[in-house]
JSON list of C-alpha atoms in Angstrom, two decimals:
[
{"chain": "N", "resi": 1, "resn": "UNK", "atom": "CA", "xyz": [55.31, 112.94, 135.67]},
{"chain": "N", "resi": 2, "resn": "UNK", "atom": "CA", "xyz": [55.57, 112.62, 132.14]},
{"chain": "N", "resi": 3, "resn": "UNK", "atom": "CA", "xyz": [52.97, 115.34, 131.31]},
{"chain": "N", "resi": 4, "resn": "UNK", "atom": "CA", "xyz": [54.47, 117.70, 133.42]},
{"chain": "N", "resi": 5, "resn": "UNK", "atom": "CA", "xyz": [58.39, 117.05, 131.77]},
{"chain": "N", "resi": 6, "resn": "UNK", "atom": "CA", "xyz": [56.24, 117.77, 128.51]},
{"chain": "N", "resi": 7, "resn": "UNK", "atom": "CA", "xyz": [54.79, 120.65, 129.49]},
{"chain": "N", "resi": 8, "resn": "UNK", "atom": "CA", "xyz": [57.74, 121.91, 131.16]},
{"chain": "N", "resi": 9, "resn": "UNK", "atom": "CA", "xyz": [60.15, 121.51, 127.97]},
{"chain": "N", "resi": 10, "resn": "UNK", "atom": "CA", "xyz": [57.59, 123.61, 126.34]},
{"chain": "N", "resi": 11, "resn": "UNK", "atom": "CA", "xyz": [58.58, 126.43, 128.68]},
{"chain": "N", "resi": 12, "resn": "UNK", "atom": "CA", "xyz": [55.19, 126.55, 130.46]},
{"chain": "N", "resi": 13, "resn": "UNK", "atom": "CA", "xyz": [55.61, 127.42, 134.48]},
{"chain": "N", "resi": 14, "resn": "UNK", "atom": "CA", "xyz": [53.78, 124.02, 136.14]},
{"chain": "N", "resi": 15, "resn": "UNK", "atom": "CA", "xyz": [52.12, 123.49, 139.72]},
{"chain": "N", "resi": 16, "resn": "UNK", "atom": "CA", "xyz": [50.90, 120.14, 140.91]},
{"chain": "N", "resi": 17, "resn": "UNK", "atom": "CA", "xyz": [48.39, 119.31, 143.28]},
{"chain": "N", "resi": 18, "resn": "UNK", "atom": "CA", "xyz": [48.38, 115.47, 144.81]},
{"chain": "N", "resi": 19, "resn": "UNK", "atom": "CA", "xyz": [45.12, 114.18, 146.52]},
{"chain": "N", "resi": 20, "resn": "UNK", "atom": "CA", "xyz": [46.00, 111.78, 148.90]},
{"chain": "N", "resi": 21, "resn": "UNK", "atom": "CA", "xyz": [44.14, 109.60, 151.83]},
{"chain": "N", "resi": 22, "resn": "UNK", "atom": "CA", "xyz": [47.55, 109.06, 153.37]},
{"chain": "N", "resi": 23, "resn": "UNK", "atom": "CA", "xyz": [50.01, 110.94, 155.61]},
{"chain": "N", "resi": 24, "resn": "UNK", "atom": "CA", "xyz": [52.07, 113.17, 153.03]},
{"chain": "N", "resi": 25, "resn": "UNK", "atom": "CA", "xyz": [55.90, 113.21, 153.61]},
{"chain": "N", "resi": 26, "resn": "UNK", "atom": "CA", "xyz": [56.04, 116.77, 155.04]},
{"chain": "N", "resi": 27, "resn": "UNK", "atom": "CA", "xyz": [54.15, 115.27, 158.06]},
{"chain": "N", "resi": 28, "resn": "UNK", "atom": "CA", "xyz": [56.84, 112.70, 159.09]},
{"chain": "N", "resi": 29, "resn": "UNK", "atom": "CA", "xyz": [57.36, 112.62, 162.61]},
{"chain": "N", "resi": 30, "resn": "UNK", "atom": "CA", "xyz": [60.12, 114.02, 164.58]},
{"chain": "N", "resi": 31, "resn": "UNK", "atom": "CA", "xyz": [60.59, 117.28, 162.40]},
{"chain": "N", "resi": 32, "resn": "UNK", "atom": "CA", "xyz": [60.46, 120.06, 163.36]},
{"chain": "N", "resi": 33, "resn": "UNK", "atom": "CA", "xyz": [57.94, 121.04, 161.38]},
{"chain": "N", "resi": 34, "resn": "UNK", "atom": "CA", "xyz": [55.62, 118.15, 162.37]},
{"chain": "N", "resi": 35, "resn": "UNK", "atom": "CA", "xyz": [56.44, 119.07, 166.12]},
{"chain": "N", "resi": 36, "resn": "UNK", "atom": "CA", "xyz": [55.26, 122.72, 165.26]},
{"chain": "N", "resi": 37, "resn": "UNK", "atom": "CA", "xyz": [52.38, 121.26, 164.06]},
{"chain": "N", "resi": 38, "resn": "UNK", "atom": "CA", "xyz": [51.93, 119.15, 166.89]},
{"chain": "N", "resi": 39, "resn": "UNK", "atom": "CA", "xyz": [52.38, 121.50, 168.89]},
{"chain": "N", "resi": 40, "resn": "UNK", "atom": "CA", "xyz": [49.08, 123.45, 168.08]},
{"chain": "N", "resi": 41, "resn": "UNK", "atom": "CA", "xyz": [50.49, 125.18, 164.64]},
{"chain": "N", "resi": 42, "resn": "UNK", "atom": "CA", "xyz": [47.36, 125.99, 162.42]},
{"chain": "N", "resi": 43, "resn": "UNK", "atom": "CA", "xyz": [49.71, 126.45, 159.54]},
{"chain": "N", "resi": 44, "resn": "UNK", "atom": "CA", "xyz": [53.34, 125.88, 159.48]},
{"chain": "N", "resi": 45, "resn": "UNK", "atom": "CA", "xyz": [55.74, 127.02, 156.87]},
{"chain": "N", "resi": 46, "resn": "UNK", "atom": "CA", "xyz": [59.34, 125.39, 156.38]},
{"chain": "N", "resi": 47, "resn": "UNK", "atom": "CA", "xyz": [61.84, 127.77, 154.55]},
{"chain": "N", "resi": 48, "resn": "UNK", "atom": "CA", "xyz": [65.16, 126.89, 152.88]},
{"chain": "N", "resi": 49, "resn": "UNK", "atom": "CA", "xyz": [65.76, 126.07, 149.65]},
{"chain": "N", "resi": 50, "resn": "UNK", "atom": "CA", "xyz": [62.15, 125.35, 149.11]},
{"chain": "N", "resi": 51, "resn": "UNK", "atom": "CA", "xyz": [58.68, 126.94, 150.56]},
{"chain": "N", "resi": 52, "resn": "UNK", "atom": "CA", "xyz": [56.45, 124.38, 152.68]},
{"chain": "N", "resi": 53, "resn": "UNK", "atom": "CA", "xyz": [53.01, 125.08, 153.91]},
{"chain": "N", "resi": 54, "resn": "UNK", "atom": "CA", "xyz": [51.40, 122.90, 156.23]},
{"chain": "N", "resi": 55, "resn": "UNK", "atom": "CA", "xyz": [48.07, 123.61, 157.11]},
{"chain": "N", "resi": 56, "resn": "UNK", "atom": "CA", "xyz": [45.96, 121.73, 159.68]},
{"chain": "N", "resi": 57, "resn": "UNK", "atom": "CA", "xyz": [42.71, 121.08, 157.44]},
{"chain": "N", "resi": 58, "resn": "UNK", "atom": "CA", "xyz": [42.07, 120.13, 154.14]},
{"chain": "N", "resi": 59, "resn": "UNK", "atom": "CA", "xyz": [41.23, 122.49, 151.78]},
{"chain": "N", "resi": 60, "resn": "UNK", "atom": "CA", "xyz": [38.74, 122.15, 148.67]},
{"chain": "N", "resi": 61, "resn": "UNK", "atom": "CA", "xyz": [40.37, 121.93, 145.45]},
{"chain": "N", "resi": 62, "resn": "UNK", "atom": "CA", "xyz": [38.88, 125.72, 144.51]},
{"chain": "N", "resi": 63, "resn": "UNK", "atom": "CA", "xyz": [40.51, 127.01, 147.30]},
{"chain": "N", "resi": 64, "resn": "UNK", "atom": "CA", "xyz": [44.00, 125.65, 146.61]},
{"chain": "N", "resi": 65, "resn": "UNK", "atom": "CA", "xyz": [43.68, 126.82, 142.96]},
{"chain": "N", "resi": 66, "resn": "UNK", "atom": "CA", "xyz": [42.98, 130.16, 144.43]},
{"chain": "N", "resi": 67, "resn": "UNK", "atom": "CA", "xyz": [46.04, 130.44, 146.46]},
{"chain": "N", "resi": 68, "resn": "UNK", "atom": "CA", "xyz": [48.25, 128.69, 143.57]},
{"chain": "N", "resi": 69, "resn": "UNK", "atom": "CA", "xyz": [47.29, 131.38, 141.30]},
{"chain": "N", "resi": 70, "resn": "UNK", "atom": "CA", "xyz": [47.83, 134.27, 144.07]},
{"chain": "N", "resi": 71, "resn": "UNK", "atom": "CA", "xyz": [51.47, 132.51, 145.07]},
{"chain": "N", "resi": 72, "resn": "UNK", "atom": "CA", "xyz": [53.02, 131.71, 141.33]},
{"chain": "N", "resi": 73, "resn": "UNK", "atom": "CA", "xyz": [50.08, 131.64, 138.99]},
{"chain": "N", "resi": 74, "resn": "UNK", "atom": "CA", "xyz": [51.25, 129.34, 137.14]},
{"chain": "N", "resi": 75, "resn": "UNK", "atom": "CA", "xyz": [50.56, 128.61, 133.19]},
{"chain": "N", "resi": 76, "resn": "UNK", "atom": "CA", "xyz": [48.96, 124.72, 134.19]},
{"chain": "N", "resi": 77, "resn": "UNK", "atom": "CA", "xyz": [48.37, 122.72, 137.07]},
{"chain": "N", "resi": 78, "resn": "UNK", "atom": "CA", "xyz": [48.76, 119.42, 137.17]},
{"chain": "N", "resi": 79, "resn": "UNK", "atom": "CA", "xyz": [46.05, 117.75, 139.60]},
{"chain": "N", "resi": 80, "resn": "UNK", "atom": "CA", "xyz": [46.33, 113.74, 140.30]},
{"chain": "N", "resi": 81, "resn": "UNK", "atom": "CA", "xyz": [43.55, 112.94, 142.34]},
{"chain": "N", "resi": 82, "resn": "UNK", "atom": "CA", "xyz": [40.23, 114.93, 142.52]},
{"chain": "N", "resi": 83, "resn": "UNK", "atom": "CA", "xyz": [38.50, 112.53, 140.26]},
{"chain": "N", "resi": 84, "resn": "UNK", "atom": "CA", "xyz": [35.42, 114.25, 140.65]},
{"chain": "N", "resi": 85, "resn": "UNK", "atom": "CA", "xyz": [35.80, 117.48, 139.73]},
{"chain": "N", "resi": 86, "resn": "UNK", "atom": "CA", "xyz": [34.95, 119.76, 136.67]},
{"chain": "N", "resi": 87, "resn": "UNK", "atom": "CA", "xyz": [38.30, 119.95, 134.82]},
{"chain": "N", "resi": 88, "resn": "UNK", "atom": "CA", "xyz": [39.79, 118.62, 132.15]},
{"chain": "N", "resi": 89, "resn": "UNK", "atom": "CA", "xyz": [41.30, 115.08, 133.05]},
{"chain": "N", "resi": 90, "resn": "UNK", "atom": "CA", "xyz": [43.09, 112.17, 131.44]},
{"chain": "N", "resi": 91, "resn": "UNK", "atom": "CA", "xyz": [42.12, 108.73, 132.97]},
{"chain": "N", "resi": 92, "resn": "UNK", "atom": "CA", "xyz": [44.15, 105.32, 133.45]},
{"chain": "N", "resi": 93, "resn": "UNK", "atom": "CA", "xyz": [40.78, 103.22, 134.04]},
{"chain": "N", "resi": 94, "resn": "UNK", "atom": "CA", "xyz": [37.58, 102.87, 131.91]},
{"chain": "N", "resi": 95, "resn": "UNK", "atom": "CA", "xyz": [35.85, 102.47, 134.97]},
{"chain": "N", "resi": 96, "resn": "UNK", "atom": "CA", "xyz": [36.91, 106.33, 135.99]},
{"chain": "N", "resi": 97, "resn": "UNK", "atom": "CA", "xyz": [35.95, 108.16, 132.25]},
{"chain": "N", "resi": 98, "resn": "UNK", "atom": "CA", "xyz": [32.99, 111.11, 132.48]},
{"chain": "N", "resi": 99, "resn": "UNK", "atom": "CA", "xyz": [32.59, 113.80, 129.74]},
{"chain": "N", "resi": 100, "resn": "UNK", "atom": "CA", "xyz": [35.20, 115.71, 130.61]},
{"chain": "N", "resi": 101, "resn": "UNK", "atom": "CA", "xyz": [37.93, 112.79, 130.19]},
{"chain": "N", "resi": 102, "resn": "UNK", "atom": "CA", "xyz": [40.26, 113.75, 126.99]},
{"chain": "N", "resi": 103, "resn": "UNK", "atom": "CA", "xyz": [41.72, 110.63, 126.92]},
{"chain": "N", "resi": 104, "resn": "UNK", "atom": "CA", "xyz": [41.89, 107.00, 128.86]},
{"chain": "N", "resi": 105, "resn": "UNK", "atom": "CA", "xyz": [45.38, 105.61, 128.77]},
{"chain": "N", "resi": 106, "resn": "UNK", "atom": "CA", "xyz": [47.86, 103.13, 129.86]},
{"chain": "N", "resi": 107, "resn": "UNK", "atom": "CA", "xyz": [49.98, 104.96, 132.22]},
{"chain": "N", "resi": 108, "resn": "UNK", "atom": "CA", "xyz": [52.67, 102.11, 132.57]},
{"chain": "N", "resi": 109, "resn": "UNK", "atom": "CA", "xyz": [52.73, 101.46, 128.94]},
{"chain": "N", "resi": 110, "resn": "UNK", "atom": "CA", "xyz": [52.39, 105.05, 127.48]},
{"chain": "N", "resi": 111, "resn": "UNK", "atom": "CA", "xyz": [55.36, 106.24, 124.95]},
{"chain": "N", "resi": 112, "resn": "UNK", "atom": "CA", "xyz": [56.71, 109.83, 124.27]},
{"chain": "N", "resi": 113, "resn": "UNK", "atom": "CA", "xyz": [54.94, 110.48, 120.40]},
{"chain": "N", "resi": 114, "resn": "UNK", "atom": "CA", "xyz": [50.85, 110.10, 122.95]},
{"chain": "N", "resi": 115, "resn": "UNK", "atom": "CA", "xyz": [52.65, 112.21, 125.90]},
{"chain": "N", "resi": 116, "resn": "UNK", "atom": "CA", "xyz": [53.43, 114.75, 123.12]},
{"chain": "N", "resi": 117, "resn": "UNK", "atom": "CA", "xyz": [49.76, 114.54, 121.36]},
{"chain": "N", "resi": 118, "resn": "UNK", "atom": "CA", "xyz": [48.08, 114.35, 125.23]},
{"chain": "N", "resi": 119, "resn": "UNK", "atom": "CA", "xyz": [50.15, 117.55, 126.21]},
{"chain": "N", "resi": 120, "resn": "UNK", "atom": "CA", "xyz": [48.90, 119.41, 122.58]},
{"chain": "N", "resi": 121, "resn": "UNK", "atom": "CA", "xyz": [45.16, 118.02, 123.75]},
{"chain": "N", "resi": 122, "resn": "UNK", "atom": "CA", "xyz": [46.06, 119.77, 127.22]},
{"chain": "N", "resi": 123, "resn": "UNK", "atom": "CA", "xyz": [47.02, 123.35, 126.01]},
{"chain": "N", "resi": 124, "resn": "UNK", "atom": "CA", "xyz": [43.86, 123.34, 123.70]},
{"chain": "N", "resi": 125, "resn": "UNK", "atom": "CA", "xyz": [41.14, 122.36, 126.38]},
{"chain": "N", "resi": 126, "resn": "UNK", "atom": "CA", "xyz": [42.72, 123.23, 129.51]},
{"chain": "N", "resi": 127, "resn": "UNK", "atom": "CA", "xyz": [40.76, 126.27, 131.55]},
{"chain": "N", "resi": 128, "resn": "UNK", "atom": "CA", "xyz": [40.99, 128.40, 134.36]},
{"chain": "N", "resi": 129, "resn": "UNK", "atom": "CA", "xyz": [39.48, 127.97, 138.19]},
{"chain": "N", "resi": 130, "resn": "UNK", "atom": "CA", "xyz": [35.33, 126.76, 137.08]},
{"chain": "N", "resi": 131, "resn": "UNK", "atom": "CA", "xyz": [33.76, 129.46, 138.96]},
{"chain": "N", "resi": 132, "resn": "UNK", "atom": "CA", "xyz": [35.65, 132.35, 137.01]},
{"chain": "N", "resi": 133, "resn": "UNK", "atom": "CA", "xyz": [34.71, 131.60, 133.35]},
{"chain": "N", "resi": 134, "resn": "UNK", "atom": "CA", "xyz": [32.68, 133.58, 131.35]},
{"chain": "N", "resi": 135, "resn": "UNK", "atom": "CA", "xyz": [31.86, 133.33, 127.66]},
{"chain": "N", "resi": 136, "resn": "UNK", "atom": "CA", "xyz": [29.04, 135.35, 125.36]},
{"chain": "N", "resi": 137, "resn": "UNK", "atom": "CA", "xyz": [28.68, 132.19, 123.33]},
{"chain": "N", "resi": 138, "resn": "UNK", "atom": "CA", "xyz": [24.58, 131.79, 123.71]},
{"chain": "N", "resi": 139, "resn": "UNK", "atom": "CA", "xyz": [23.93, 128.90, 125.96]},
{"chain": "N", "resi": 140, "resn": "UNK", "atom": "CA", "xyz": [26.78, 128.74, 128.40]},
{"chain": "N", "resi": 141, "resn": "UNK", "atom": "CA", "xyz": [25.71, 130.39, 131.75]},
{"chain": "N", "resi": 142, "resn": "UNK", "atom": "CA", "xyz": [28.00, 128.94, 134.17]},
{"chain": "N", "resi": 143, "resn": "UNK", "atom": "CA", "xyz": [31.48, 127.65, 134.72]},
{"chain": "N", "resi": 144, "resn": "UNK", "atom": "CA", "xyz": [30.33, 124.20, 134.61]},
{"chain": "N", "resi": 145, "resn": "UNK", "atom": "CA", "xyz": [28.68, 124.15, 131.31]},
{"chain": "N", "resi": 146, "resn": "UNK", "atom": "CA", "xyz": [31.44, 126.17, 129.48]},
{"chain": "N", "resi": 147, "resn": "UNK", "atom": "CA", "xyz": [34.67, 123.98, 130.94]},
{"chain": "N", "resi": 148, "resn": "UNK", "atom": "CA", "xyz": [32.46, 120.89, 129.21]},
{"chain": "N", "resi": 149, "resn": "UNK", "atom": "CA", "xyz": [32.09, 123.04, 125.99]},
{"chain": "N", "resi": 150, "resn": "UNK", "atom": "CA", "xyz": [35.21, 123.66, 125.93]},
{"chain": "N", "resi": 151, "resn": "UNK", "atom": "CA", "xyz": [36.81, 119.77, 126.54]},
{"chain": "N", "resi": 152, "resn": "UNK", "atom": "CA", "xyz": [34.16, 119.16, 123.60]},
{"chain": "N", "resi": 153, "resn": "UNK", "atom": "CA", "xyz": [35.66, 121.82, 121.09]},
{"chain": "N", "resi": 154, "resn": "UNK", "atom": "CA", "xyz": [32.41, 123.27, 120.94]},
{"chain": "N", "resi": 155, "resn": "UNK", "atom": "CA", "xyz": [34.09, 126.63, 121.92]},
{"chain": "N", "resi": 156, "resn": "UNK", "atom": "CA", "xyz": [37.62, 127.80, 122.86]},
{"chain": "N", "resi": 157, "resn": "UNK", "atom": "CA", "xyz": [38.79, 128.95, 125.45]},
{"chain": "N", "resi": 158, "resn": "UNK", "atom": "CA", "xyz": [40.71, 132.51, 126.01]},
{"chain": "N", "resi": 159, "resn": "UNK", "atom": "CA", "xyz": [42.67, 133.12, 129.30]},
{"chain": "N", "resi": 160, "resn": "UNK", "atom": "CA", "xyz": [42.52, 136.86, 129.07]},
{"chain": "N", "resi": 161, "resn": "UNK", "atom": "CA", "xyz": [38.97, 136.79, 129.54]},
{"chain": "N", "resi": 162, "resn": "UNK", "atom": "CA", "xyz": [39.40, 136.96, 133.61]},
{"chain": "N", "resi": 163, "resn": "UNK", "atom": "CA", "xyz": [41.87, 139.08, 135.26]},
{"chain": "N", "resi": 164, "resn": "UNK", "atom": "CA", "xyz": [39.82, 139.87, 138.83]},
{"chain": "N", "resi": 165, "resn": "UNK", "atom": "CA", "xyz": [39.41, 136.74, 141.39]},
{"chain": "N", "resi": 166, "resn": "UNK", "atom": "CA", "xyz": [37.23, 137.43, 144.38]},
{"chain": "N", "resi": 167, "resn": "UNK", "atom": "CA", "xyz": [37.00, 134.90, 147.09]},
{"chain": "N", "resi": 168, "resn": "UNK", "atom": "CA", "xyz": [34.58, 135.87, 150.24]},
{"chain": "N", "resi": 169, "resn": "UNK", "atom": "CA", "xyz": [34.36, 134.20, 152.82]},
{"chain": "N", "resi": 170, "resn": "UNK", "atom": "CA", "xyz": [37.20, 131.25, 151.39]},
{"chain": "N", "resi": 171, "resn": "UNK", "atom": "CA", "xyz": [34.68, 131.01, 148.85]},
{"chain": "N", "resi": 172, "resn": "UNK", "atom": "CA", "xyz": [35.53, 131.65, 144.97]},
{"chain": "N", "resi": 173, "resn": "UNK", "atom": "CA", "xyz": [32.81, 134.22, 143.21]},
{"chain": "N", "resi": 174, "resn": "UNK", "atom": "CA", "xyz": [32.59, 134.03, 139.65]},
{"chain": "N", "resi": 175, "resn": "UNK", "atom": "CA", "xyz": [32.42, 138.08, 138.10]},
{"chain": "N", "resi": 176, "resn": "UNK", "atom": "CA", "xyz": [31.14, 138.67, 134.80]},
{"chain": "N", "resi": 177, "resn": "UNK", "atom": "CA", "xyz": [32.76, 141.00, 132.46]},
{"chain": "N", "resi": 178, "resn": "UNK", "atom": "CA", "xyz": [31.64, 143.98, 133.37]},
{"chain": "N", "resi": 179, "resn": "UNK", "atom": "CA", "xyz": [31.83, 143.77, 137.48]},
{"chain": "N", "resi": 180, "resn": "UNK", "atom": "CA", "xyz": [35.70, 142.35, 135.90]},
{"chain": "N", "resi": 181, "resn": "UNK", "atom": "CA", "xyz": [36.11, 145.53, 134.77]},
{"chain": "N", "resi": 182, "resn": "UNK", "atom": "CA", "xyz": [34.50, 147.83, 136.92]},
{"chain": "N", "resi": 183, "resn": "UNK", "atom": "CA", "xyz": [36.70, 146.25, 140.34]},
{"chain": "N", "resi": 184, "resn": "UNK", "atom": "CA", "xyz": [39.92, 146.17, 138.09]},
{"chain": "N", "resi": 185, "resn": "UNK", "atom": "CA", "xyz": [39.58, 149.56, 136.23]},
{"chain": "N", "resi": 186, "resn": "UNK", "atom": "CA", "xyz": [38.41, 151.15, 139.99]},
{"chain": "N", "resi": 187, "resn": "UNK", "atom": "CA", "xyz": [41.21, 149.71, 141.57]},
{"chain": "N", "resi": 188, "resn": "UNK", "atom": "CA", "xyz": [44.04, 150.61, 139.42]},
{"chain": "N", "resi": 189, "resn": "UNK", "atom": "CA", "xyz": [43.02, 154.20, 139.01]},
{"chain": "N", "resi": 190, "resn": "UNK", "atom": "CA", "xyz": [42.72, 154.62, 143.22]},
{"chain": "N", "resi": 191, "resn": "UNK", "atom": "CA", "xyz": [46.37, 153.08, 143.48]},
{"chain": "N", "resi": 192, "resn": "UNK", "atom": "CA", "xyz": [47.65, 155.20, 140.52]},
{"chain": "N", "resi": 193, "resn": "UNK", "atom": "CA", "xyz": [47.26, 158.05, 143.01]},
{"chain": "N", "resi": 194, "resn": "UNK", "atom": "CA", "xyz": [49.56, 156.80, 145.82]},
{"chain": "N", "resi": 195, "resn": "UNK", "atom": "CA", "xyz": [53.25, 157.24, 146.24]},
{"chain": "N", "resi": 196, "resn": "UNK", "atom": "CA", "xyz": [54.73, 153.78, 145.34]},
{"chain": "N", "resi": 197, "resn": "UNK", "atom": "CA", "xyz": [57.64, 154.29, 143.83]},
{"chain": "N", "resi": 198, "resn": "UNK", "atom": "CA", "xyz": [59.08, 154.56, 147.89]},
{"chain": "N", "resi": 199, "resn": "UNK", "atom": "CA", "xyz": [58.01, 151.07, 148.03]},
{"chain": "N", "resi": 200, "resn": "UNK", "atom": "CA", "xyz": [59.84, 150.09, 144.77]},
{"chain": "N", "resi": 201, "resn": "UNK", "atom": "CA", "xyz": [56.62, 150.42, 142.48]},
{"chain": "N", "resi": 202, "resn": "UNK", "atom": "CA", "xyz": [56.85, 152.52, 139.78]},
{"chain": "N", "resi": 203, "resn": "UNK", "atom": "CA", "xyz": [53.54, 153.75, 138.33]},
{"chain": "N", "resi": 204, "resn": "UNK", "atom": "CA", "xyz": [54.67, 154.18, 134.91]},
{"chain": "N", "resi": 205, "resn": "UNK", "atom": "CA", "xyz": [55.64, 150.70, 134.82]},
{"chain": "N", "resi": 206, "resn": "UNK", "atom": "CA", "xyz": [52.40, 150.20, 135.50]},
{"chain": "N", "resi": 207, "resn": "UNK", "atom": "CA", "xyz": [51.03, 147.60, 137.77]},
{"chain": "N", "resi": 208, "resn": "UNK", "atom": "CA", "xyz": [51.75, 143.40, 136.82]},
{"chain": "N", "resi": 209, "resn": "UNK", "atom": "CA", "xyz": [49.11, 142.16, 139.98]},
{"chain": "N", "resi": 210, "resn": "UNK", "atom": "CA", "xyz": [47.61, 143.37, 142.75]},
{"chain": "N", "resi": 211, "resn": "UNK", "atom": "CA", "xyz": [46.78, 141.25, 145.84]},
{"chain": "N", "resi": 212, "resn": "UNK", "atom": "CA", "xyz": [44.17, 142.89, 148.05]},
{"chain": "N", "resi": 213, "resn": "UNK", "atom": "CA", "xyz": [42.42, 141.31, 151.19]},
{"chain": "N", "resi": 214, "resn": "UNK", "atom": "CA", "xyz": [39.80, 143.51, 152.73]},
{"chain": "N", "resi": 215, "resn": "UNK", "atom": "CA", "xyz": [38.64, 142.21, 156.42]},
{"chain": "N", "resi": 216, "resn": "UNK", "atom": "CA", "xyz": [35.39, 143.31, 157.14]},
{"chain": "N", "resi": 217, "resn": "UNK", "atom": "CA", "xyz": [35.25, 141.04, 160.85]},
{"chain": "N", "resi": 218, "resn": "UNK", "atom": "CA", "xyz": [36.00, 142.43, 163.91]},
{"chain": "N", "resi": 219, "resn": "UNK", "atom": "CA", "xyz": [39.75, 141.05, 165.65]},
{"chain": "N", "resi": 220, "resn": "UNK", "atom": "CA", "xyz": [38.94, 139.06, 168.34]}
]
């Protein structure tokens, strides 16, 4: 909680994931929501003040950074849980540190002055989704390898270098730079061509994001 008030008074836009063995709160029984779901409801979303989505299976952690980033795409996102996975991480055991741990601490104990220097670690060695980085530093040839690189300072790390995510199949694919730029610069100049200002878009505004889904399977 503390990392995320840090990050937050440094005007970054935060998401959190929580990993959890136990029935989350949105599940309690006797909403309607959890009677939806119940009922049959593959995915269930509760509107008010505040956006809910329910969905009836549990979803690897590349996946929910996917749709994150297609929802809000948010500047960081704070993950608690997911222990074993290729990212950045501050532990609160010995027993849990790997090489990509910045930092073990004492999360009861921990004071605002090693929040503040664990949130400047964050911004410097914090990366995008695994399977979308790319560097032409010699020796780094997949995700894996450059997120440890970059926890070790051995290079940095530049969040302009992606701008095209590809999922197939609910399965992140990692583009290098020039099938980046060949999808991104192909897309833009097809859509430059259609009337969007109807729709509210206007071209010389140019074009923030584009979400496209293309379903190549037959409806049932």
């Amino acid at each position: 909680m503390k990392i995320i008030k840090e990050l937050k008074k440094r005007d970054f836009k935060v998401a959190t994931i929580k990993h959890s063995h136990h029935k989350m709160e949105m599940d309690r029984e006797n909403t309607d929501t959890w009677k939806h779901k119940e009922a049959g409801s593959e995915i269930t979303v509760g509107i008010g003040n505040r956006t809910f989505f329910n969905i009836a299976k549990d979803l690897p952690l590349e996946r929910i950074l996917f749709l994150i980033k297609i929802i809000e795409e948010p500047d960081f996102v704070v993950i608690e849980g997911f222990k074993n996975y290729k990212y950045c991480k501050i532990s609160t055991s010995k027993g849990l540190e790997d090489e990509f741990t910045l930092k073990t601490v004492d999360a009861l104990n921990i004071d605002e002055k090693e929040i503040n220097s664990l949130v400047d670690m964050i911004e410097k060695t914090s990366y995008d989704i695994v399977d979308t980085l790319t560097t032409n530093e010699c020796g780094y040839t997949d995700g894996e390898s450059i997120g440890k690189a970059i926890v070790n300072n051995e290079i940095s790390y530049n969040p302009d270098d992606t701008d095209v995510y590809l999922s197939i199949n609910e399965k992140l694919i990692g583009l290098n730079y020039f099938v980046n730029n060949f999808i991104k610069n192909s897309v833009v100049g097809m859509l430059k061509s259609l009337k969007t200002k109807e729709y509210g878009i206007n071209r010389s505004e140019g074009f923030e994001k584009i979400e496209l889904i293309i379903n190549t399977k037959k409806n049932k």
